[in-house]
Coordinates of C-alpha atoms in Angstrom, one line a residue:
M30 CA -0.1 0.1 0.0
Q31 CA 2.6 2.4 0.7
Q32 CA 4.6 1.6 -2.8
Y33 CA 0.9 2.4 -4.3
Q34 CA 0.3 5.6 -2.2
Q35 CA 3.4 7.2 -3.7
Q36 CA 3.2 6.1 -6.8
H37 CA -0.4 8.1 -6.6
Q38 CA 1.0 11.2 -5.2
T39 CA 3.4 11.2 -8.2
G40 CA 0.8 10.2 -10.9
L41 CA -1.5 13.1 -9.3
A42 CA 1.0 15.5 -9.5
W43 CA 2.0 14.8 -12.8
L44 CA -1.8 15.3 -13.8
N45 CA -2.3 18.4 -12.3
Q46 CA 0.9 19.9 -13.7
S47 CA -0.5 18.6 -17.1
L48 CA -4.1 20.8 -16.3
Q49 CA -2.1 23.7 -15.1
A50 CA -2.4 25.8 -17.9
S51 CA -6.2 25.2 -18.4
G52 CA -6.6 26.2 -14.9
W53 CA -8.3 22.9 -14.1
Q54 CA -7.2 20.7 -11.2
V55 CA -7.6 17.1 -9.7
Q56 CA -8.3 16.8 -6.1
C57 CA -8.8 13.9 -4.1
G58 CA -9.5 13.0 -0.2
Y59 CA -8.9 9.5 1.7
E60 CA -10.4 7.1 4.1
Y61 CA -8.7 4.1 4.8
S62 CA -10.8 0.4 6.1
M63 CA -8.8 -2.2 7.6
P64 CA -5.9 -0.6 8.4
L65 CA -3.2 -0.5 5.4
L66 CA -5.4 -2.8 3.5
Q67 CA -7.9 -0.6 2.0
R68 CA -8.4 2.6 0.7
I69 CA -10.9 4.9 -0.3
E70 CA -10.7 8.6 -2.7
Q71 CA -12.9 10.4 -3.5
C72 CA -11.7 13.0 -6.2
A73 CA -13.1 15.9 -8.2
L74 CA -11.8 17.7 -11.4
T75 CA -12.1 21.4 -10.9
D76 CA -12.1 24.8 -13.0
S77 CA -9.9 27.9 -12.1
A78 CA -13.1 29.0 -10.4
G79 CA -12.9 25.8 -8.0
Q80 CA -16.3 25.0 -9.4
T81 CA -16.7 20.8 -9.8
L82 CA -16.8 19.4 -13.4
A83 CA -17.2 15.6 -12.7
G84 CA -16.1 13.4 -9.9
S85 CA -14.5 9.9 -9.5
W86 CA -14.4 7.1 -6.5
H87 CA -11.8 4.6 -6.1
Q88 CA -11.5 1.6 -3.9
V89 CA -7.8 0.0 -3.7
T90 CA -7.1 -3.0 -1.6
A91 CA -3.6 -4.3 -1.0
L92 CA -2.7 -8.0 -0.2
P93 CA 0.5 -10.2 -0.2
W94 CA -0.1 -11.2 -3.5
Q95 CA -1.4 -8.3 -5.5
V96 CA -2.9 -4.6 -5.1
S97 CA -6.3 -4.5 -6.8
G98 CA -8.8 -1.6 -7.6
R99 CA -12.4 -0.9 -8.1
F100 CA -13.4 2.7 -10.0
G101 CA -16.2 4.3 -11.2
V102 CA -17.7 8.1 -12.3
Q103 CA -19.7 9.5 -9.5
P104 CA -23.0 10.0 -11.9
D105 CA -23.9 13.1 -9.3
S106 CA -20.9 15.0 -8.9
G107 CA -20.0 18.5 -10.7
A108 CA -21.4 20.0 -14.1
A109 CA -20.7 16.4 -15.7
A110 CA -24.1 15.4 -13.5
I111 CA -26.6 17.1 -16.0
V112 CA -25.5 14.7 -18.7
F113 CA -25.5 11.4 -16.7
M114 CA -29.2 12.4 -15.4
T115 CA -30.2 13.0 -19.4
V116 CA -28.7 8.9 -19.8
P117 CA -28.1 7.4 -16.1
Q118 CA -28.2 3.9 -17.9
L119 CA -24.6 5.1 -18.8
L120 CA -23.2 4.5 -15.7
A121 CA -26.1 3.0 -14.0
D122 CA -23.7 -0.6 -15.2
Q123 CA -20.3 1.0 -15.5
Q124 CA -16.9 -1.0 -13.9
G125 CA -13.8 -0.4 -13.6
S126 CA -10.9 -2.3 -12.0
W127 CA -7.0 -2.6 -12.3
R128 CA -4.7 -4.7 -10.9
I129 CA -0.8 -5.6 -10.1
R130 CA 0.3 -9.2 -9.6
A131 CA 3.6 -8.9 -7.0
G132 CA 6.4 -9.1 -9.1
D133 CA 4.6 -7.6 -12.1
Q134 CA 6.1 -4.5 -13.4
Q135 CA 2.9 -3.3 -14.9
A136 CA -0.9 -2.5 -13.8
T137 CA -3.4 -4.1 -15.8
F138 CA -6.8 -1.7 -16.1
R139 CA -10.2 -1.8 -18.0
Y140 CA -13.4 0.0 -17.3
R141 CA -16.8 -0.6 -19.4
S142 CA -19.5 2.1 -19.7
G143 CA -23.4 0.9 -19.2
S144 CA -25.4 0.6 -22.7
V145 CA -27.7 3.5 -23.5
D146 CA -31.6 3.0 -25.1
H147 CA -33.0 6.7 -24.0
K148 CA -35.2 9.2 -25.9
L149 CA -33.7 12.0 -25.1
M150 CA -37.1 13.9 -26.4
P151 CA -40.1 13.4 -28.8
G152 CA -38.3 11.8 -32.4
T153 CA -34.8 11.7 -30.6
R154 CA -33.5 8.6 -29.8
L155 CA -29.9 7.7 -29.0
Q156 CA -28.2 4.1 -29.1
L157 CA -25.1 3.1 -27.9
Q158 CA -23.4 -0.2 -27.0
P159 CA -20.8 -0.3 -23.9
L160 CA -17.9 1.6 -24.5
D161 CA -14.7 -0.3 -23.7
V162 CA -11.7 1.1 -22.3
Q163 CA -8.8 -0.9 -21.5
G164 CA -4.7 -1.4 -21.1
Q165 CA -1.8 -1.5 -19.1
L166 CA 1.0 1.1 -17.5
A167 CA 4.2 0.8 -16.3
I168 CA 5.0 1.1 -12.6
Q169 CA 8.6 2.5 -13.6
A170 CA 10.2 4.9 -15.7
P171 CA 9.9 6.0 -18.5
Y172 CA 6.0 4.5 -17.5
R173 CA 5.4 3.1 -20.7
S174 CA 1.3 2.7 -21.7
E175 CA -1.1 1.2 -23.8
L176 CA -4.7 2.6 -23.8
I177 CA -7.1 1.2 -26.2
V178 CA -10.4 2.7 -26.3
Q179 CA -13.6 0.8 -28.3
L180 CA -16.8 1.8 -29.6
P181 CA -19.1 -1.0 -30.9
S182 CA -22.0 1.2 -32.1
L183 CA -23.5 4.5 -31.5
L184 CA -27.3 5.3 -33.4
L185 CA -28.9 9.2 -33.1
T186 CA -31.9 8.8 -34.8
D187 CA -34.0 12.6 -34.9
A188 CA -37.0 13.0 -37.1
S189 CA -36.6 16.5 -38.2
Q190 CA -32.5 16.8 -38.0
G191 CA -31.6 13.3 -39.3
D192 CA -30.2 10.2 -38.3
L193 CA -26.3 9.2 -37.5
E194 CA -24.9 5.8 -37.0
L195 CA -21.0 5.4 -35.8
R196 CA -19.6 1.7 -35.8
G197 CA -17.0 -0.4 -34.9
L198 CA -14.3 3.1 -33.2
N199 CA -11.0 1.9 -32.0
I200 CA -8.7 4.3 -30.9
T201 CA -4.9 2.5 -29.6
L202 CA -2.5 5.1 -28.0
N203 CA 1.1 4.1 -26.9
S204 CA 2.9 6.4 -24.6
L205 CA 5.2 7.1 -22.0
L206 CA 7.1 9.8 -19.8
R207 CA 10.3 11.4 -21.3
E208 CA 11.7 14.6 -19.7
Q209 CA 8.6 15.3 -17.5
V210 CA 6.1 15.2 -20.2
S211 CA 4.1 12.6 -21.9
F212 CA 4.8 12.1 -24.9
T213 CA 2.9 10.0 -27.7
E214 CA 5.0 7.5 -29.5
R215 CA 2.0 5.8 -31.7
L216 CA -1.3 6.9 -31.7
R217 CA -4.1 5.0 -34.0
Y218 CA -7.5 5.7 -35.0
R219 CA -10.2 3.1 -36.9
L220 CA -13.8 3.7 -37.6
D221 CA -15.5 0.6 -39.5
S222 CA -18.1 3.1 -40.7
F223 CA -20.3 6.7 -40.7
S224 CA -23.3 7.6 -42.0
F225 CA -25.3 10.9 -41.7
H226 CA -28.9 11.2 -43.3
S227 CA -31.3 13.7 -43.5
R228 CA -33.3 15.5 -46.5
Q229 CA -31.0 17.9 -47.5
L230 CA -27.7 16.0 -47.0
Q231 CA -26.3 12.4 -47.3
L232 CA -22.8 11.7 -46.0
G233 CA -21.2 8.2 -44.9
F234 CA -17.5 6.6 -45.4
R235 CA -16.1 3.0 -44.6
D236 CA -12.7 2.3 -43.1
L237 CA -11.6 5.6 -41.8
Q238 CA -8.0 4.9 -40.8
I239 CA -5.5 7.7 -39.4
E240 CA -2.3 6.5 -37.8
Q241 CA 0.7 8.6 -36.1
A242 CA 4.0 7.8 -35.1
N243 CA 6.4 10.1 -33.4
L244 CA 10.4 9.6 -32.8
V245 CA 12.9 11.9 -30.3
D246 CA 16.5 11.4 -32.0
G247 CA 18.3 13.9 -28.9
D248 CA 16.6 17.7 -30.2
V249 CA 15.1 16.3 -33.1
L250 CA 11.2 15.5 -33.5
A251 CA 10.1 13.3 -36.5
S252 CA 6.5 12.6 -37.0
L253 CA 4.7 10.0 -39.5
S254 CA 1.1 10.5 -40.4
G255 CA -1.1 9.2 -42.6
V256 CA -4.9 9.2 -43.7
A257 CA -6.9 6.3 -45.6
V258 CA -10.5 5.8 -46.4
D259 CA -12.2 2.9 -48.2
T260 CA -15.2 4.9 -49.4
L261 CA -16.7 8.2 -48.8
R262 CA -20.1 8.9 -50.9
W263 CA -21.6 12.8 -50.4
S264 CA -24.9 13.8 -51.8
A265 CA -26.7 16.9 -51.3
G266 CA -29.5 18.9 -53.6
E267 CA -28.4 17.8 -57.3
H268 CA -25.5 16.6 -56.6
D269 CA -23.0 13.5 -56.0
L270 CA -20.2 12.7 -55.3
R271 CA -17.9 9.4 -54.1
V272 CA -14.4 8.8 -53.3
D273 CA -13.3 5.7 -54.2
P274 CA -9.9 3.9 -51.8
S275 CA -8.1 7.4 -51.0
G276 CA -4.5 8.2 -48.6
L277 CA -2.5 10.6 -47.2
Q278 CA 1.0 10.2 -45.7
L279 CA 3.2 13.0 -44.1
Y280 CA 6.3 13.0 -42.9
L281 CA 7.7 15.8 -40.5
D282 CA 11.4 16.0 -39.9
G283 CA 13.8 18.6 -38.0
F284 CA 11.5 19.6 -35.5
S285 CA 12.3 21.4 -32.2
W286 CA 11.9 18.8 -29.5
P287 CA 13.0 21.1 -26.3
L288 CA 10.5 23.9 -27.8
Y289 CA 7.4 21.4 -28.3
R290 CA 8.7 20.2 -24.8
L291 CA 8.0 23.5 -23.7
F292 CA 4.6 24.2 -25.2
L293 CA 3.3 20.8 -24.2
Q294 CA 4.3 21.9 -20.7
G295 CA 2.9 25.5 -20.9
D296 CA 5.5 27.4 -20.7
I297 CA 5.3 28.9 -24.4
T298 CA 2.4 29.6 -26.7
P299 CA 1.7 28.6 -30.0
D300 CA 2.5 31.0 -31.8
V301 CA 5.5 31.0 -30.0
L302 CA 6.4 27.8 -31.1
L303 CA 5.6 28.2 -34.3
Q304 CA 7.7 31.2 -34.9
S305 CA 10.6 29.8 -32.9
V306 CA 10.5 26.4 -34.6
A307 CA 10.7 28.2 -37.9
A308 CA 13.7 30.0 -36.7
K309 CA 15.2 26.9 -36.3
G310 CA 14.0 24.9 -39.5
M311 CA 12.2 21.7 -40.6
S312 CA 10.9 20.0 -43.2
L313 CA 7.7 18.7 -44.4
T314 CA 7.5 15.7 -47.2
L315 CA 4.4 14.4 -48.6
E316 CA 5.3 11.0 -48.5
D317 CA 2.0 10.0 -51.2
L318 CA -1.3 11.3 -52.0
H319 CA -3.7 9.5 -54.1
S320 CA -7.7 9.4 -54.3
S321 CA -10.0 8.7 -56.8
F322 CA -13.8 10.4 -57.2
V323 CA -16.7 10.4 -59.4
Y324 CA -18.9 13.7 -59.3
Q325 CA -22.4 13.5 -61.1
S326 CA -25.1 17.0 -61.0
R327 CA -28.5 15.9 -61.8
E328 CA -29.5 19.3 -62.7
P329 CA -30.5 20.4 -66.1
A330 CA -26.7 20.6 -67.6
M331 CA -25.8 17.3 -66.2
L332 CA -22.7 18.0 -65.5
G333 CA -20.1 15.3 -64.3
S334 CA -16.3 14.3 -64.0
A335 CA -14.3 11.4 -62.9
G336 CA -10.7 10.8 -62.6
D337 CA -8.2 10.0 -60.1
L338 CA -4.9 12.1 -59.0
R339 CA -1.6 10.4 -57.2
A340 CA 0.8 13.6 -55.7
S341 CA 4.3 13.5 -53.7
G342 CA 6.5 16.0 -52.8
K343 CA 8.6 18.5 -50.4
L344 CA 8.7 21.6 -48.5
T345 CA 11.9 22.6 -46.7
M346 CA 12.1 25.5 -44.5
A347 CA 15.7 26.8 -43.7
A348 CA 17.2 28.0 -40.5
G349 CA 17.3 31.6 -39.7
K350 CA 17.1 34.8 -37.2
A351 CA 13.7 34.5 -35.0
D352 CA 12.9 38.1 -35.6
Q353 CA 12.6 37.8 -39.5
V354 CA 10.9 34.5 -40.1
W355 CA 8.4 36.3 -42.2
Q356 CA 10.0 38.7 -43.6
Q357 CA 12.6 35.9 -44.6
W358 CA 10.0 33.1 -45.7
P359 CA 11.1 33.6 -49.4
Q360 CA 14.5 33.0 -49.4
R361 CA 14.2 30.6 -46.6
L362 CA 11.1 27.9 -48.0
S363 CA 11.7 26.0 -50.8
G364 CA 9.9 22.9 -52.1
E365 CA 8.6 20.5 -55.1
L366 CA 5.3 19.2 -55.8
T367 CA 4.9 16.3 -58.4
L368 CA 1.0 15.9 -59.9
N369 CA 0.1 13.2 -61.9
V370 CA -3.8 13.3 -62.8
S371 CA -6.0 11.1 -65.3
R372 CA -6.6 13.0 -68.8
S373 CA -10.8 11.9 -68.1
L374 CA -10.7 15.7 -66.1
M375 CA -10.7 17.0 -69.2
L376 CA -14.3 16.7 -69.5
G377 CA -16.9 17.9 -67.0
P378 CA -16.9 21.1 -65.2
Q379 CA -13.9 21.6 -64.8
A380 CA -12.5 21.2 -68.8
E381 CA -12.3 24.6 -69.4
L382 CA -10.0 25.2 -66.3
M383 CA -7.7 22.0 -66.8
L384 CA -7.4 23.4 -70.7
E385 CA -6.1 27.1 -69.5
F386 CA -3.1 24.8 -67.4
L387 CA -2.4 22.9 -70.7
N388 CA -2.0 26.5 -72.1
Q389 CA 0.3 27.9 -69.5
G390 CA 2.5 25.3 -69.8
W391 CA 1.3 24.0 -65.6
L392 CA 0.0 20.8 -67.3
A393 CA 2.2 18.4 -69.7
P394 CA 0.8 15.1 -71.2
Q395 CA 2.7 12.4 -70.2
D396 CA 1.7 8.4 -72.2
D397 CA -2.1 8.4 -71.2
R398 CA -2.1 11.2 -68.2
L399 CA -1.4 15.0 -67.4
Q400 CA 1.7 15.8 -65.3
A401 CA 2.9 19.0 -63.5
R402 CA 6.6 19.7 -61.1
L403 CA 5.6 22.4 -59.1
T404 CA 8.9 24.0 -57.2
L405 CA 9.1 27.0 -54.9
Q406 CA 12.2 28.7 -55.0
Q407 CA 13.2 32.4 -53.3
G408 CA 9.9 33.3 -53.6
Q409 CA 8.9 32.2 -57.0
L410 CA 6.5 29.6 -57.8
L411 CA 7.2 27.4 -61.0
A412 CA 4.6 24.8 -63.1
N413 CA 7.1 22.7 -65.5
G414 CA 9.3 25.4 -65.4
R415 CA 6.9 28.2 -66.0
A416 CA 6.0 30.8 -63.8
V417 CA 2.9 30.4 -62.2
T418 CA 1.1 34.4 -62.0
Q419 CA -2.6 33.2 -60.7
L420 CA -4.2 29.8 -61.5
F421 CA -7.0 31.1 -63.3
N422 CA -9.0 34.2 -64.7
P423 CA -12.8 33.8 -63.5
P424 CA -15.3 34.2 -66.5
V425 CA -17.0 37.9 -66.5
Y426 CA -20.3 37.7 -67.8
E427 CA -22.1 40.9 -68.7
E428 CA -25.4 41.5 -67.4
D429 CA -28.5 40.6 -69.2
H430 CA -30.6 44.1 -70.3

């Protein structure tokens, strides 16, 4: 129990330090039963004015072979109680537990909410399968942890506003404590399907995946991020859009870790971080961008288009003086982008624009496709070696008299 108390105090101090910038704070009260074998905790999250936002309870039991606990959210504590009064089923069957066995170097934990099937108001209904949160946390520095959040389904029906459905949400977070701040090593989102239907709009997608991996090497932070979706559909009025398998992958390198750590600690503001990092220099690489789509209009003109595109490139900010970031950006910012699109984009509502790009030399035929190589150097943007003055001249229509 003594070791748990020390770890609890350390964790609470770190948590409050992380919340310091927001003005929030976690305060806990304790009592004991069966001396040194069981400890009851009541904790509250308060704002800068001292008002309670939410509360929790925690019961810890220490035995020779393990230390374990049960915990949950207080349904009647703080401003959050208004939400829980609206959907009492959410916490009615909640179950939270954790355990550290003798000799183990990590704690395992799990929390499961109740299921909800509730009429919020006439014509509106919320259905929610239990939210499941589980993972593990090392009890020694650097406190590596894995957190997994799963929500099987959420359905919100509203006769006047539309129906929303979400299925198969899975979030995985791997983190550790690096130089006294929480550092995310890897973050993964996955959503099997999402849809929204109303009289004016229909939107839906399948198999959305978002991933980010971060690495610190000395004073340099590098990050690889990716987004992918299998299918996206959008329909509004007389317009329909379908996007087939698409993806985006970005790589950030040369980002200052010491500056980012100060930002995470709340010691510098976002604008100071941006200016300071830009002064030290960094690079952003578009590893891959690919997409294909079909657009159709049901208006009298029956305009539509279909095609695909691929792109890759890199943008670099050279180091310079912090107080002259914006004055020197034309000399310090350089980059290149290769864009490859299908010829089918020469047909459809964008045809006039695509033809203008060809006439200017900004797009060039290559085999059965169209390609552009954009470069940025000394403040000048070139497409296939030709200066890009403006992308297009908007058409001018004479008024009818």
